[in-house]
Amino acid sequence: YYVYILSNQTNVVLYTGVTNHLERRLWEHRNHADPLSFTAKYQVYKLVYFETTSDVDAALNREKQIKSWSRKKKNQLVETKNPGWKDLFPEKNQLL
């Protein structure tokens, strides 16, 4: 399972999610599988952070924990692994 954070091109908007298939989920976000979704509305598709676990409950709890954090704390988390806020998967329409 993956807990991940997406951002928009200017790193103003953040989205935290959880999935069991990161490649598929990124494709869904980037291709606006749900055109009315938050990520489609705000053009949030840049993968800036992710972590893995083999426990679905741990993943869901971690997602909730991160979502409850301040923006400052989320920024610090991203910067621990991705200080430049680069897209960790830059191919917009290609699976990992």
PDB file of C-alpha atoms in Angstrom:
ATOM      1  CA  TYR A   1       0.000   0.000   0.000  1.00  0.00           C
ATOM      2  CA  TYR A   2       1.100   3.527  -0.739  1.00  0.00           C
ATOM      3  CA  VAL A   3       0.440   6.765   1.071  1.00  0.00           C
ATOM      4  CA  TYR A   4       1.232   9.611  -1.290  1.00  0.00           C
ATOM      5  CA  ILE A   5       1.174  13.360  -1.634  1.00  0.00           C
ATOM      6  CA  LEU A   6       0.470  15.133  -4.901  1.00  0.00           C
ATOM      7  CA  SER A   7       0.905  18.804  -5.661  1.00  0.00           C
ATOM      8  CA  ASN A   8       0.097  21.158  -8.476  1.00  0.00           C
ATOM      9  CA  GLN A   9       2.766  22.662 -10.726  1.00  0.00           C
ATOM     10  CA  THR A  10       3.411  25.629  -8.395  1.00  0.00           C
ATOM     11  CA  ASN A  11       3.297  23.553  -5.167  1.00  0.00           C
ATOM     12  CA  VAL A  12       0.418  25.609  -3.785  1.00  0.00           C
ATOM     13  CA  VAL A  13      -2.138  22.795  -3.488  1.00  0.00           C
ATOM     14  CA  LEU A  14      -1.541  19.442  -1.776  1.00  0.00           C
ATOM     15  CA  TYR A  15      -3.531  16.218  -1.938  1.00  0.00           C
ATOM     16  CA  THR A  16      -2.877  13.207   0.292  1.00  0.00           C
ATOM     17  CA  GLY A  17      -4.155   9.791  -0.697  1.00  0.00           C
ATOM     18  CA  VAL A  18      -3.758   6.052  -0.217  1.00  0.00           C
ATOM     19  CA  THR A  19      -3.833   3.261  -2.786  1.00  0.00           C
ATOM     20  CA  ASN A  20      -2.795  -0.317  -3.315  1.00  0.00           C
ATOM     21  CA  HIS A  21      -1.589   0.434  -6.864  1.00  0.00           C
ATOM     22  CA  LEU A  22       0.326   3.700  -7.179  1.00  0.00           C
ATOM     23  CA  GLU A  23       0.885   3.486 -10.931  1.00  0.00           C
ATOM     24  CA  ARG A  24      -2.816   3.059 -11.675  1.00  0.00           C
ATOM     25  CA  ARG A  25      -3.818   5.774  -9.219  1.00  0.00           C
ATOM     26  CA  LEU A  26      -1.372   8.270 -10.715  1.00  0.00           C
ATOM     27  CA  TRP A  27      -2.738   7.506 -14.152  1.00  0.00           C
ATOM     28  CA  GLU A  28      -6.275   8.144 -12.865  1.00  0.00           C
ATOM     29  CA  HIS A  29      -5.283  11.482 -11.323  1.00  0.00           C
ATOM     30  CA  ARG A  30      -3.324  12.636 -14.353  1.00  0.00           C
ATOM     31  CA  ASN A  31      -5.961  11.619 -16.869  1.00  0.00           C
ATOM     32  CA  HIS A  32      -8.862  13.007 -14.817  1.00  0.00           C
ATOM     33  CA  ALA A  33     -10.668   9.687 -14.473  1.00  0.00           C
ATOM     34  CA  ASP A  34     -13.095  11.646 -12.298  1.00  0.00           C
ATOM     35  CA  PRO A  35     -13.357  15.071 -13.955  1.00  0.00           C
ATOM     36  CA  LEU A  36     -15.173  16.491 -10.926  1.00  0.00           C
ATOM     37  CA  SER A  37     -12.517  15.419  -8.432  1.00  0.00           C
ATOM     38  CA  PHE A  38     -10.408  17.751  -6.301  1.00  0.00           C
ATOM     39  CA  THR A  39      -7.265  16.752  -8.177  1.00  0.00           C
ATOM     40  CA  ALA A  40      -8.845  17.457 -11.570  1.00  0.00           C
ATOM     41  CA  LYS A  41     -10.274  20.793 -10.438  1.00  0.00           C
ATOM     42  CA  TYR A  42      -6.958  22.053  -9.057  1.00  0.00           C
ATOM     43  CA  GLN A  43      -4.620  20.306 -11.555  1.00  0.00           C
ATOM     44  CA  VAL A  44      -2.955  18.282  -8.782  1.00  0.00           C
ATOM     45  CA  TYR A  45      -0.940  15.531 -10.425  1.00  0.00           C
ATOM     46  CA  LYS A  46       2.730  15.954  -9.436  1.00  0.00           C
ATOM     47  CA  LEU A  47       3.899  13.126  -7.176  1.00  0.00           C
ATOM     48  CA  VAL A  48       6.069  14.823  -4.534  1.00  0.00           C
ATOM     49  CA  TYR A  49       6.100  12.192  -1.766  1.00  0.00           C
ATOM     50  CA  PHE A  50       5.177   8.583  -1.120  1.00  0.00           C
ATOM     51  CA  GLU A  51       5.797   5.849   1.397  1.00  0.00           C
ATOM     52  CA  THR A  52       4.919   2.171   1.417  1.00  0.00           C
ATOM     53  CA  THR A  53       3.560  -0.363   3.879  1.00  0.00           C
ATOM     54  CA  SER A  54       2.248  -3.895   3.615  1.00  0.00           C
ATOM     55  CA  ASP A  55      -0.564  -3.181   6.093  1.00  0.00           C
ATOM     56  CA  VAL A  56      -3.740  -1.553   4.782  1.00  0.00           C
ATOM     57  CA  ASP A  57      -4.762  -0.322   8.239  1.00  0.00           C
ATOM     58  CA  ALA A  58      -1.358   1.285   8.758  1.00  0.00           C
ATOM     59  CA  ALA A  59      -1.677   3.002   5.371  1.00  0.00           C
ATOM     60  CA  LEU A  60      -5.156   4.348   6.138  1.00  0.00           C
ATOM     61  CA  ASN A  61      -4.068   5.551   9.572  1.00  0.00           C
ATOM     62  CA  ARG A  62      -1.000   7.255   8.114  1.00  0.00           C
ATOM     63  CA  GLU A  63      -3.137   8.988   5.483  1.00  0.00           C
ATOM     64  CA  LYS A  64      -5.460  10.307   8.188  1.00  0.00           C
ATOM     65  CA  GLN A  65      -2.490  11.412  10.274  1.00  0.00           C
ATOM     66  CA  ILE A  66      -0.903  13.352   7.404  1.00  0.00           C
ATOM     67  CA  LYS A  67      -4.226  14.912   6.413  1.00  0.00           C
ATOM     68  CA  SER A  68      -4.630  16.235   9.957  1.00  0.00           C
ATOM     69  CA  TRP A  69      -1.254  18.004   9.894  1.00  0.00           C
ATOM     70  CA  SER A  70      -0.624  21.663   9.238  1.00  0.00           C
ATOM     71  CA  ARG A  71       0.633  22.705   5.833  1.00  0.00           C
ATOM     72  CA  LYS A  72       4.012  23.487   7.382  1.00  0.00           C
ATOM     73  CA  LYS A  73       4.364  19.949   8.723  1.00  0.00           C
ATOM     74  CA  LYS A  74       3.310  18.430   5.373  1.00  0.00           C
ATOM     75  CA  ASN A  75       5.893  20.595   3.609  1.00  0.00           C
ATOM     76  CA  GLN A  76       8.561  19.383   6.026  1.00  0.00           C
ATOM     77  CA  LEU A  77       7.591  15.751   5.333  1.00  0.00           C
ATOM     78  CA  VAL A  78       7.880  16.247   1.575  1.00  0.00           C
ATOM     79  CA  GLU A  79      11.229  17.993   1.979  1.00  0.00           C
ATOM     80  CA  THR A  80      12.711  15.083   3.975  1.00  0.00           C
ATOM     81  CA  LYS A  81      12.731  12.978   0.792  1.00  0.00           C
ATOM     82  CA  ASN A  82      12.211  15.524  -1.970  1.00  0.00           C
ATOM     83  CA  PRO A  83      13.728  18.910  -1.042  1.00  0.00           C
ATOM     84  CA  GLY A  84      13.369  20.238  -4.581  1.00  0.00           C
ATOM     85  CA  TRP A  85       9.713  19.244  -4.865  1.00  0.00           C
ATOM     86  CA  LYS A  86      10.493  17.456  -8.124  1.00  0.00           C
ATOM     87  CA  ASP A  87       7.915  15.231  -9.753  1.00  0.00           C
ATOM     88  CA  LEU A  88       8.907  11.738  -8.624  1.00  0.00           C
ATOM     89  CA  PHE A  89       7.149  10.352 -11.670  1.00  0.00           C
ATOM     90  CA  PRO A  90       7.426  12.951 -14.452  1.00  0.00           C
ATOM     91  CA  GLU A  91       5.875  10.951 -17.309  1.00  0.00           C
ATOM     92  CA  LYS A  92       2.340  12.325 -17.124  1.00  0.00           C
ATOM     93  CA  ASN A  93       0.544   9.611 -19.054  1.00  0.00           C
ATOM     94  CA  GLN A  94       2.770   6.603 -18.614  1.00  0.00           C
ATOM     95  CA  LEU A  95       2.586   3.910 -15.966  1.00  0.00           C
ATOM     96  CA  LEU A  96       5.553   3.274 -13.678  1.00  0.00           C
TER      97      LEU A  96
END
